[in-house]
Coordinates of C-alpha atoms in Angstrom, one line a residue:
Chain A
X1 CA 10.5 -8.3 -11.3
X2 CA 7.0 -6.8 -11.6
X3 CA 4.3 -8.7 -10.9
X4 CA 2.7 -7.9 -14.0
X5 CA 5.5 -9.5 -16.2
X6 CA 6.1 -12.2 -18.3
X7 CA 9.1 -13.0 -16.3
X8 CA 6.8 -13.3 -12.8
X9 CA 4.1 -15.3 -15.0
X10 CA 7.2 -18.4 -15.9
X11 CA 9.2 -17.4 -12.1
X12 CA 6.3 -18.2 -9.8
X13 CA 5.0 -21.3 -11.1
X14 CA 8.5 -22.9 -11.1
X15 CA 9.1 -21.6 -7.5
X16 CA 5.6 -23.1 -6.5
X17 CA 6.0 -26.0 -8.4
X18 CA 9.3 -27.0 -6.5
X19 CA 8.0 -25.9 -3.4
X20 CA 5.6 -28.1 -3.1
X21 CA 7.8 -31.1 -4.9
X22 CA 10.7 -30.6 -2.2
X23 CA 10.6 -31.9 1.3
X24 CA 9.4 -29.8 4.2
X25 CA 12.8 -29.3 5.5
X26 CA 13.9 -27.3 2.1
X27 CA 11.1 -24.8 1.4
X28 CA 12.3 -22.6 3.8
X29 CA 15.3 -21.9 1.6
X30 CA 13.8 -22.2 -1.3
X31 CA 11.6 -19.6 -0.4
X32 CA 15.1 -17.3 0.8
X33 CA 16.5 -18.3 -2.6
X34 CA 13.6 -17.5 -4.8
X35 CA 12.9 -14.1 -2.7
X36 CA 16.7 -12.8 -3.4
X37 CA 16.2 -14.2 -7.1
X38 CA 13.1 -11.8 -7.2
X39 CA 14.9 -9.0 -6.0
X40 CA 18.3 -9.6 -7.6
X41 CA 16.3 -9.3 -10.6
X42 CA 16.2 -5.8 -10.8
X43 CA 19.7 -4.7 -9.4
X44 CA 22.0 -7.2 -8.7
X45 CA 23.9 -5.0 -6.3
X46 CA 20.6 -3.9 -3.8
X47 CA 20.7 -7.7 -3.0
X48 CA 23.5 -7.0 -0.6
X49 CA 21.7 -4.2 1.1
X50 CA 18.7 -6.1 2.0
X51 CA 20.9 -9.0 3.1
X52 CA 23.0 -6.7 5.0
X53 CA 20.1 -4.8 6.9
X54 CA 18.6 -8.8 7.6
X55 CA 22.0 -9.4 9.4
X56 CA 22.2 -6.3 11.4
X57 CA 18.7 -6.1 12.3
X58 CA 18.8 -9.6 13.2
X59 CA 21.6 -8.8 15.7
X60 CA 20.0 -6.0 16.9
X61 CA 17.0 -8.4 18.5
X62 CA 18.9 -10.7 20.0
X63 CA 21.5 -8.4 21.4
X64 CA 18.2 -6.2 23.1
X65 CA 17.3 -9.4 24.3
X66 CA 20.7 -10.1 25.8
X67 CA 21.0 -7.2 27.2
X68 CA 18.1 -5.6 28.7
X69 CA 19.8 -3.3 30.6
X70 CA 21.5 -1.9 27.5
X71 CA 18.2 -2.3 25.5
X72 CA 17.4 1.4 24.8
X73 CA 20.6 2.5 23.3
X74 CA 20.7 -0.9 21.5
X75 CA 17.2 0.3 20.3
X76 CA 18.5 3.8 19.1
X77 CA 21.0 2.4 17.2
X78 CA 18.9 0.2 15.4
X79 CA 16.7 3.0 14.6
X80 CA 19.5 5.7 13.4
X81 CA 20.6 2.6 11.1
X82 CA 17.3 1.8 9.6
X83 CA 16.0 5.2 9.4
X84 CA 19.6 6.5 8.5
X85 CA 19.7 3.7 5.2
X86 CA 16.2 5.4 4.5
X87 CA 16.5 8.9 4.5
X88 CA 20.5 8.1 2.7
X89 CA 18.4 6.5 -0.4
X90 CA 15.3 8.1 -0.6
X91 CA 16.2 11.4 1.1
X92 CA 19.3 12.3 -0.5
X93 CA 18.6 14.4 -3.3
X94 CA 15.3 15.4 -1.8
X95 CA 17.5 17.1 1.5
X96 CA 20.0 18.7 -1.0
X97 CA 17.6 20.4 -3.7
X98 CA 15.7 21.6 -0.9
X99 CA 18.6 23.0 0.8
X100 CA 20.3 24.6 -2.1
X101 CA 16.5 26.0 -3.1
X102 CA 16.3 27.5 0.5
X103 CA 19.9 28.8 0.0
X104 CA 19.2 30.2 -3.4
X105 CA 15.5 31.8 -2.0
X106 CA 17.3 33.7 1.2
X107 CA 20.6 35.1 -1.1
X108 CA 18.5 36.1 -3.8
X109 CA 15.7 37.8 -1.7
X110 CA 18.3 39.4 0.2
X111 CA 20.4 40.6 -2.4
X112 CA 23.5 38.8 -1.0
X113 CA 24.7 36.8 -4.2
X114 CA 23.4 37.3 -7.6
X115 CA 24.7 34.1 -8.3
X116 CA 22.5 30.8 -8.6
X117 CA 23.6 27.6 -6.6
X118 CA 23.3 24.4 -8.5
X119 CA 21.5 21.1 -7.1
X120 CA 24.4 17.9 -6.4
X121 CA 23.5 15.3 -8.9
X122 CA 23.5 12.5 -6.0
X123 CA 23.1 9.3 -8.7
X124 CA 21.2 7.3 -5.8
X125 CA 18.8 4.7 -7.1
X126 CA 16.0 4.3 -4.7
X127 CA 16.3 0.6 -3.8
X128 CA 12.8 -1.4 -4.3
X129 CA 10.4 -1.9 -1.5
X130 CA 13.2 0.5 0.5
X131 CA 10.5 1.9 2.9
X132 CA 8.1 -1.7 3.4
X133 CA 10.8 -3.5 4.7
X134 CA 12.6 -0.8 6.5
X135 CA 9.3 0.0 8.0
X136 CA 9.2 -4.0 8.7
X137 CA 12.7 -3.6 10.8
X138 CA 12.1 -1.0 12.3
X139 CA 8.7 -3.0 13.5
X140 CA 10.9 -5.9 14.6
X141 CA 13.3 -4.4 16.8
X142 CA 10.6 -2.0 18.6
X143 CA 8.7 -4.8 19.6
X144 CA 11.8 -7.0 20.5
X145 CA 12.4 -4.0 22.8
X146 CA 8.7 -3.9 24.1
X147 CA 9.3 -7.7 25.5
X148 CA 8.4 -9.6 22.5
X149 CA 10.8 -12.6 22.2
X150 CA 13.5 -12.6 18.8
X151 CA 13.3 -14.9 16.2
X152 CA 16.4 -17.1 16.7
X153 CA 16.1 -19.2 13.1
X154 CA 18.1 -16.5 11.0
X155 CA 17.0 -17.8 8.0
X156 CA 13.2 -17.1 9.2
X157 CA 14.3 -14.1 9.9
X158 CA 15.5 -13.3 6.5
X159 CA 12.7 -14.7 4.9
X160 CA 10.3 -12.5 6.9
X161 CA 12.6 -9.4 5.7
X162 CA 12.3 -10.9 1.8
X163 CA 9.3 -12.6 1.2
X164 CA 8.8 -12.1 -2.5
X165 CA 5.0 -11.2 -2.6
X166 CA 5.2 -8.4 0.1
X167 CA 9.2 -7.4 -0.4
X168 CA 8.6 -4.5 -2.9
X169 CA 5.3 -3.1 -1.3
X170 CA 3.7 -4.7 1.2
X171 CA 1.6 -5.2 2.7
X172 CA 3.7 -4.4 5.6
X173 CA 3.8 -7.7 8.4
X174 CA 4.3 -8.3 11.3
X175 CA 6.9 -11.0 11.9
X176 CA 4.8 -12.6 15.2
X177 CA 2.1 -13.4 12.4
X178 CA 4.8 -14.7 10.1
X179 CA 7.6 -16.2 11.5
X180 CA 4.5 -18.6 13.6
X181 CA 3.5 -19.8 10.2
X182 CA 7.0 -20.4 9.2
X183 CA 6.9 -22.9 12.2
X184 CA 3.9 -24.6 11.7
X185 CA 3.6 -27.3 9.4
X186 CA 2.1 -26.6 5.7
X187 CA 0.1 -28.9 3.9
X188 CA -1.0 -28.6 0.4
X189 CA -4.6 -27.5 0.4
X190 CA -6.9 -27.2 -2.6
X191 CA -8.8 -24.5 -0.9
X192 CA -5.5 -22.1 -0.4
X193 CA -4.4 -23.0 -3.7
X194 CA -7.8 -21.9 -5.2
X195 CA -8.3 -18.8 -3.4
X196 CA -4.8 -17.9 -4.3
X197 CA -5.7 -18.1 -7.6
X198 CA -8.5 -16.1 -7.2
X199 CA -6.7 -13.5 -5.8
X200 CA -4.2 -13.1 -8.2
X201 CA -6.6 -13.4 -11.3
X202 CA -8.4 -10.2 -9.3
X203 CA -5.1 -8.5 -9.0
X204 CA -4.2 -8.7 -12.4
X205 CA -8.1 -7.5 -13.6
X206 CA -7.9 -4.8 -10.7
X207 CA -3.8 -3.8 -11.9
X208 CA -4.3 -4.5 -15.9
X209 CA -7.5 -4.2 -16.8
X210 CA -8.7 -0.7 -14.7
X211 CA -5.7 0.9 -12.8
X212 CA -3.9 0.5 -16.0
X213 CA -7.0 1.8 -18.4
X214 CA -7.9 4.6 -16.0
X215 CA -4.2 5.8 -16.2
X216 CA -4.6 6.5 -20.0
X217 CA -7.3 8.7 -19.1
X218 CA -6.0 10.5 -16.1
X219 CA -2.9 11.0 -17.6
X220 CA -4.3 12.8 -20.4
X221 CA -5.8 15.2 -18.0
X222 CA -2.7 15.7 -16.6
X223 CA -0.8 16.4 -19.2
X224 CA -3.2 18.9 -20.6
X225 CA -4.7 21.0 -17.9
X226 CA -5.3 23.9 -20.0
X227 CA -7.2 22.4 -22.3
X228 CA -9.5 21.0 -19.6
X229 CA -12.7 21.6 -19.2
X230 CA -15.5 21.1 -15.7
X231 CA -15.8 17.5 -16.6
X232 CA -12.9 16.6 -17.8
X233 CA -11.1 18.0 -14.4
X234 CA -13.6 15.9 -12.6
X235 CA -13.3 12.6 -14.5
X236 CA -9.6 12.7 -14.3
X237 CA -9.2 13.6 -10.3
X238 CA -11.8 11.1 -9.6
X239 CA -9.7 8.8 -12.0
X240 CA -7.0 9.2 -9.8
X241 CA -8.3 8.2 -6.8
X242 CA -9.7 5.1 -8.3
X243 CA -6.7 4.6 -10.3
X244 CA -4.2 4.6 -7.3
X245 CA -6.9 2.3 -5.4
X246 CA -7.0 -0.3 -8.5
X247 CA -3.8 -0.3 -8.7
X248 CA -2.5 -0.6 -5.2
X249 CA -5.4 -3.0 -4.2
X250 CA -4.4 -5.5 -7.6
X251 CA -0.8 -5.2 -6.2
X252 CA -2.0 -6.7 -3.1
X253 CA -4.7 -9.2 -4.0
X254 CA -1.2 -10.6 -6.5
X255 CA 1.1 -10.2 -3.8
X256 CA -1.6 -12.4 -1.2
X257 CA -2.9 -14.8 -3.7
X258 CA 1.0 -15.7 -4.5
X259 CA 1.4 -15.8 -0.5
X260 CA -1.7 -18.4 -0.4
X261 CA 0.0 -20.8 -3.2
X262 CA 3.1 -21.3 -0.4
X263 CA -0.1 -21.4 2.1
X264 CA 1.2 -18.4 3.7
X265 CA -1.3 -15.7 4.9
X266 CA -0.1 -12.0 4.6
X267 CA -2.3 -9.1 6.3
X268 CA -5.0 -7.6 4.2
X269 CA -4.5 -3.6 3.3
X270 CA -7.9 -2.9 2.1
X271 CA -11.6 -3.1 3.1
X272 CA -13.9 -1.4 0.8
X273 CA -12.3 2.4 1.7
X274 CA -14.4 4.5 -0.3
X275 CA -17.4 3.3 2.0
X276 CA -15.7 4.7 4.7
X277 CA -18.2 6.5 7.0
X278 CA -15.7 9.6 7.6
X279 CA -11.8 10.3 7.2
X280 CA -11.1 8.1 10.5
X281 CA -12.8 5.5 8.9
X282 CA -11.3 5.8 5.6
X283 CA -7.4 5.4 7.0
X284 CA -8.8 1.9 9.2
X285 CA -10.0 0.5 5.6
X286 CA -7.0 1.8 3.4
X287 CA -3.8 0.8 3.5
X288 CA -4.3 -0.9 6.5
X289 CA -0.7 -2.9 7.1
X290 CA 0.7 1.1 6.9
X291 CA -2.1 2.9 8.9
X292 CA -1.5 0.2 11.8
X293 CA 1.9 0.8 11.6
X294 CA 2.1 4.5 12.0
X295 CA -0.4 3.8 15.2
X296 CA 1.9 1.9 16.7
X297 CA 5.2 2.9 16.1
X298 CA 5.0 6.8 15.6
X299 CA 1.4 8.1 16.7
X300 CA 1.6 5.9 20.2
X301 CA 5.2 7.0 20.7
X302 CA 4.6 10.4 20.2
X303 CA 1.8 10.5 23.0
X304 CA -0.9 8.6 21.2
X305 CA -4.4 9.9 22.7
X306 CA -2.6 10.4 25.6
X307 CA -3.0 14.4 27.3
X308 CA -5.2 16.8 26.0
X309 CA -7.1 17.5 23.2
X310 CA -4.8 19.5 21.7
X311 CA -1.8 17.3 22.0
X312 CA -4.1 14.3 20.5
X313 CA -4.6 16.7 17.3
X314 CA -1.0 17.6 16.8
X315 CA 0.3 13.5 17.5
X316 CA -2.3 12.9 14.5
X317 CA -0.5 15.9 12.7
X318 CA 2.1 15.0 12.8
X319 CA 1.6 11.4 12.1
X320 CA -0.4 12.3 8.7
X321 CA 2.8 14.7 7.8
X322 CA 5.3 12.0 8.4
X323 CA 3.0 9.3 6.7
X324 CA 3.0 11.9 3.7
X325 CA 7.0 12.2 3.5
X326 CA 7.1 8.6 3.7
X327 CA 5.0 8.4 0.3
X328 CA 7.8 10.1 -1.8
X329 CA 10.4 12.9 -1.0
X330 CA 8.5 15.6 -3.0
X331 CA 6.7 18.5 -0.6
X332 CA 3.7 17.4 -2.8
X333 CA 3.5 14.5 -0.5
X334 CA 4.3 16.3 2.8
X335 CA 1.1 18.8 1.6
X336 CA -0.3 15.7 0.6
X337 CA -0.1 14.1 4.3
X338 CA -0.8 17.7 6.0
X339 CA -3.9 17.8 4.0
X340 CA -5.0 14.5 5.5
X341 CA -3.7 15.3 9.1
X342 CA -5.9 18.7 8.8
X343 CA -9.2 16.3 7.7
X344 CA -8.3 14.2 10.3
X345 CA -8.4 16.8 12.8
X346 CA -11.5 18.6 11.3
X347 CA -13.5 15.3 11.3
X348 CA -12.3 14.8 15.2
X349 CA -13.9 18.4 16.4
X350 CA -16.7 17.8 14.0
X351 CA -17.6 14.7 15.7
X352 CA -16.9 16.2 19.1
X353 CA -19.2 19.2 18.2
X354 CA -21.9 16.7 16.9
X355 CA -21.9 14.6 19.8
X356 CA -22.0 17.9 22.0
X357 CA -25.3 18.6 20.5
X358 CA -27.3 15.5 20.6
X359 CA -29.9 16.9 18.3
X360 CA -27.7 18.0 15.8
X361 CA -26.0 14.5 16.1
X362 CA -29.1 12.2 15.7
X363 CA -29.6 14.3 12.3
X364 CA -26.5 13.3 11.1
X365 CA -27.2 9.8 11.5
X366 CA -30.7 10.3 10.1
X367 CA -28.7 12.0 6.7
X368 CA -26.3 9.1 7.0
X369 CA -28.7 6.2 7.7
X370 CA -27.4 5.0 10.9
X371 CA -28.3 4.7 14.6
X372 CA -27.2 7.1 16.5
X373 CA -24.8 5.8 19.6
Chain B
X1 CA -20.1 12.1 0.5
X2 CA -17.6 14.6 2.0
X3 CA -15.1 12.1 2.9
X4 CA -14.7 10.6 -1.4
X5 CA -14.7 14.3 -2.1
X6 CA -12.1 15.3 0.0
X7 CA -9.7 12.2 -1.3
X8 CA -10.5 13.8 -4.9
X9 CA -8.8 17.1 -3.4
X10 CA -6.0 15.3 -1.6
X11 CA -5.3 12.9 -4.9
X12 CA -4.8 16.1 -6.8
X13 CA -2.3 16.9 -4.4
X14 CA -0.6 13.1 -4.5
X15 CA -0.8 12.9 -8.0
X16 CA 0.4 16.0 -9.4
X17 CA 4.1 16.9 -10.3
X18 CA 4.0 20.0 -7.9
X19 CA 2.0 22.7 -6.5
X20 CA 1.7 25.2 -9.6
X21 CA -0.2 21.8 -11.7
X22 CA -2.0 21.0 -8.6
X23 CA -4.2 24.4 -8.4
X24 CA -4.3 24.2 -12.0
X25 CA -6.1 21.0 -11.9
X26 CA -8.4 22.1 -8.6
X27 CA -9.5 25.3 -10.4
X28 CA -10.3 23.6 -13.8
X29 CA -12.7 21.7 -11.2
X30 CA -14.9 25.0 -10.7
X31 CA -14.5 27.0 -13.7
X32 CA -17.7 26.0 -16.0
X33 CA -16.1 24.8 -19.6
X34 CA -17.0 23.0 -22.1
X35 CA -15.6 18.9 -21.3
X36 CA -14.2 17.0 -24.4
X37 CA -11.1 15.6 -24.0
X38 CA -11.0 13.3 -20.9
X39 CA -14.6 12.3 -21.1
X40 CA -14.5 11.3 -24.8
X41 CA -10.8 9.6 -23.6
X42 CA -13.1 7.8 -21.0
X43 CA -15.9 7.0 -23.3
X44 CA -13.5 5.7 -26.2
X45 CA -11.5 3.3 -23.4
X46 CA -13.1 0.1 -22.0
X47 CA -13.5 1.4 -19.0
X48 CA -17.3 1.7 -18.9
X49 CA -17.6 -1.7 -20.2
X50 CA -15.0 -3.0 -17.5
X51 CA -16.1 -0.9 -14.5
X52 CA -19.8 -2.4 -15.1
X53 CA -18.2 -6.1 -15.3
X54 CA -16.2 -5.5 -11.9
X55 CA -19.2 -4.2 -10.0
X56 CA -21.6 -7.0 -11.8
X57 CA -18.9 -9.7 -10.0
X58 CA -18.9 -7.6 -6.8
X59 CA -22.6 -8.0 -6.6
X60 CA -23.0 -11.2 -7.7
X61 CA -20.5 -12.5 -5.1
X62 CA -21.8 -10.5 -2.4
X63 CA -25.5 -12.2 -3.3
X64 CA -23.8 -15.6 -3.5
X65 CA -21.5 -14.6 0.1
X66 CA -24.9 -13.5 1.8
X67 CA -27.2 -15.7 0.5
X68 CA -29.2 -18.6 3.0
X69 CA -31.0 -20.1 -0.3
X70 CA -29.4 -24.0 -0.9
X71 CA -29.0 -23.4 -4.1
X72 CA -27.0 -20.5 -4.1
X73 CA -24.8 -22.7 -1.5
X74 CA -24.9 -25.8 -3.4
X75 CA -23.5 -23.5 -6.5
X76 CA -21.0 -22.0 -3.9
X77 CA -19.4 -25.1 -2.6
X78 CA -19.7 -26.6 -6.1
X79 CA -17.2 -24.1 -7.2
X80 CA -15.1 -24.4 -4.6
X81 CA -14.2 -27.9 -4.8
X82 CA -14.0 -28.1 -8.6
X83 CA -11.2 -27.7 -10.5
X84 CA -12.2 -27.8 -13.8
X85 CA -14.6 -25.0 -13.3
X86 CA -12.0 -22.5 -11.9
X87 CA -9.6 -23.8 -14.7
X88 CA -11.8 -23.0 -17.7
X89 CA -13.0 -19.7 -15.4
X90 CA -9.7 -18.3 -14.4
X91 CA -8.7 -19.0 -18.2
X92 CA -11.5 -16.9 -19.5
X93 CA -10.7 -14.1 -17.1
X94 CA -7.0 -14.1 -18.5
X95 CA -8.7 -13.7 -21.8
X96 CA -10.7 -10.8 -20.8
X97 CA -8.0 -9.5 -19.0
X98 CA -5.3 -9.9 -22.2
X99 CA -8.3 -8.5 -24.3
X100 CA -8.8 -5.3 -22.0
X101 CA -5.1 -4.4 -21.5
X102 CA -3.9 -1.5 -22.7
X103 CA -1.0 -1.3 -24.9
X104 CA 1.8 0.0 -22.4
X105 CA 1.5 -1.7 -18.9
X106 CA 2.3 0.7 -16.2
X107 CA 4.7 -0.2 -12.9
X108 CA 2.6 -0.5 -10.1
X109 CA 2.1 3.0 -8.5
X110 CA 3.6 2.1 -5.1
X111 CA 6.9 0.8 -6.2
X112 CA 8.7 3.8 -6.5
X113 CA 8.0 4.8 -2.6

């Protein structure tokens, strides 16, 4: 179910409007309910595999609370399970046309075979929302195994996992945030109700009105290239950018203002990026609920800014690479990432180098209109 | 400056269908041609007409958001508590936003990762 369809404009008003009609003790479910309904939508059959991750994620926490001793292999296991479930569904054909390619590259350039190897048709459907909520168990059982306590209610826990506006792409939460407001008691207020409103009717202008429009055109520059000309090229890479941003960002503001109807509050993912100061500053304003993540559960893991300079470059590296492959398996999206872990790193010495030379640094925030620090 | 230009560079990169259409798009940047198809595309599309109705809310909001003056407050909290002025507001906004759509809604961007 897209948030832009008919079928979400008649499905969320019913599911709010017997929220708020039912008992306290019932909206919980309700909630589950509607979230499977949501997904269910789409493929009947992915239901299962959502419900089955909730279970065995869920027994994951409490057996690494159990059994501290055992915690780190219980750990492992949890992550070859998640991240197997990931790589099996969005991976798949990705791992075998690149294989075969490499196979078909070395026999040809070395004359061996003459011969061209075909790709497996692997008919995998990539789930929806497959890498938010994997990310979001993955998450959960890291932080179990850091100290945090489990969440014992498993039907809080499975609402966390399927919470219809964040369950197909985020933003990604954290289920201390959540799974607190699922214990609190909600009230109706005319304030949430009204923002939420406001941030769906944003959505759908950011979504409809310009990611949509701005499609049209970047498409058409896409699809023609050599007919291009200096402008055109411009209009339609800058179209992107903005494109992906309305788009993503009207996703969001939907998927929050639909939170804020229930009175739940997901994390924000966005904060005015293209004002960002520099490339460090861009990825703490865009997709915020994903750059946190890769922080704290791959860049900090690897070494963090732990060690040397060198090390700190290559943990961001790597990061950026790995943030990339997560966008889409397509080495368009590894270049993709690598291009941003090199900006990263070039911004990093650049700033080094400016703060090195004072003079040269109190120009820059002359050019830039800041103090210098 | 640098920063928005080097997310053009890495969009090219993210939105592309691979590497060969990718430096065909980046070098179409620098080669001097004449421009017809994607700025008239532009031009014809409500974008312009849109884009300056978005930032026109952005800075009105932010003036309202920032403002000490009483009456930009008492027109602030006015809003907020009154339902028959979002009603009539948000339905004129689903008017626009019916009015502006284009004919073929696209799947949000992010769903397929």
């Amino acid at each position: 179910m897209l948030f832009n369809s008919f079928t979400y404009l008649v499905f969320l008003p019913i599911v709010v409007l017997l929220y708020w009609l039912l008992p306290e003790r019932f909206r919980t479910t309700l909630l589950l309910v509607a979230s499977y309904i949501f997904y269910m939508n789409w493929m009947p059959a992915y239901g299962l595999l959502i419900l089955a991750l909730t279970l065995v994620n869920y027994a994951i926490g409490i057996a690494i609370d159990k059994h501290r001793e055992k915690s780190k292999t219980l750990l492992t296991v949890g992550l070859v399970f998640n991240l197997g479930c990931l790589c099996f569904f969005k991976y798949a054909n990705f791992l075998a046309d690149s294989v075969v390619q490499s196979v078909n590259w070395i026999t040809h350039s070395t004359g061996a075979q003459s011969a061209t190897l075909q790709s497996p048709a692997l008919k995998i459907i990539l789930p929806l929302g497959i890498s938010f909520f994997t990310f979001e168990f993955i998450h959960y059982i890291t932080d179990i195994y850091r100290g945090h306590k489990p969440v014992k209610n498993i039907r809080d826990f499975a609402l966390f996992a399927a919470f219809f506006p964040s369950q197909i792409a985020g933003p990604i939460k954290r289920f201390q945030d959540f799974v607190h407001q699922l214990e609190e008691k909600i009230v109706f207020k005319f304030q949430n109700f009204s923002d939420g409103l406001f941030l769906i009717f944003q959505g759908l202008f950011k979504k409809i009105v310009l990611g949509d429009n701005l499609g049209a055109v970047v498409n058409t520059g896409f699809s023609h290239i050599d007919k291009l000309g200096m402008l055109d090229a411009w209009i339609a890479v800058a179209g992107f950018t903005f494109q992906i941003f309305f788009d993503f960002a009207g996703y969001t503001d939907i998927g929050r203002g639909s939170a804020l109807l229930f009175g739940y509050k997901v994390p924000e993912n966005f904060n005015l990026p293209f004002l960002a100061a520099n490339l460090t500053d861009f990825w703490r304003r865009w997709h915020m609920s994903l750059s946190t993540w890769l922080r704290d559960y791959l860049f900090i893991p690897l070494g963090g800014s732990r060690g040397g300079a060198w090390k700190v470059r290559r943990n961001v590296f790597i990061t950026m690479v790995l943030g990339g492959l997560w966008h889409g398996a397509a080495w368009h999206y590894v270049i993709w990432g690598a291009f941003h872990g090199m900006g990263l790193v070039l911004s990093k010495e650049w700033h080094d180098l400016v703060t090195k030379f004072r003079p040269l640094h109190a120009c820059a925030h002359i050019r830039s209109g800041t103090a210098p620090g | 400056m640098f920063t928005v230009y080097f997310l053009f560079q890495a969009g090219i990169l993210f939105r592309a269908d691979g590497l060969p259409q990718a430096f065909a798009i980046a070098q179409k940047m620098y080669i001097p041609a004449a421009s017809k198809l994607v700025v008239d595309s532009f031009l014809a599309s409500c974008l312009p007409l849109a884009l300056s109705l978005y930032w026109g809310f952005l800075i009105i909001k932010g003036l309202f958001e920032k403002s000490d003056n009483k009456y930009a407050q008492s027109i602030v909290q006015w809003w907020l508590h009154s339902a028959p002025a979002q009603t009539v507001a948000y339905l004129s906004i689903a008017i626009v936003i019916l009015g502006f759509a284009p004919m073929q809604v696209a799947p949000f961007i992010y769903f397929q990762f």
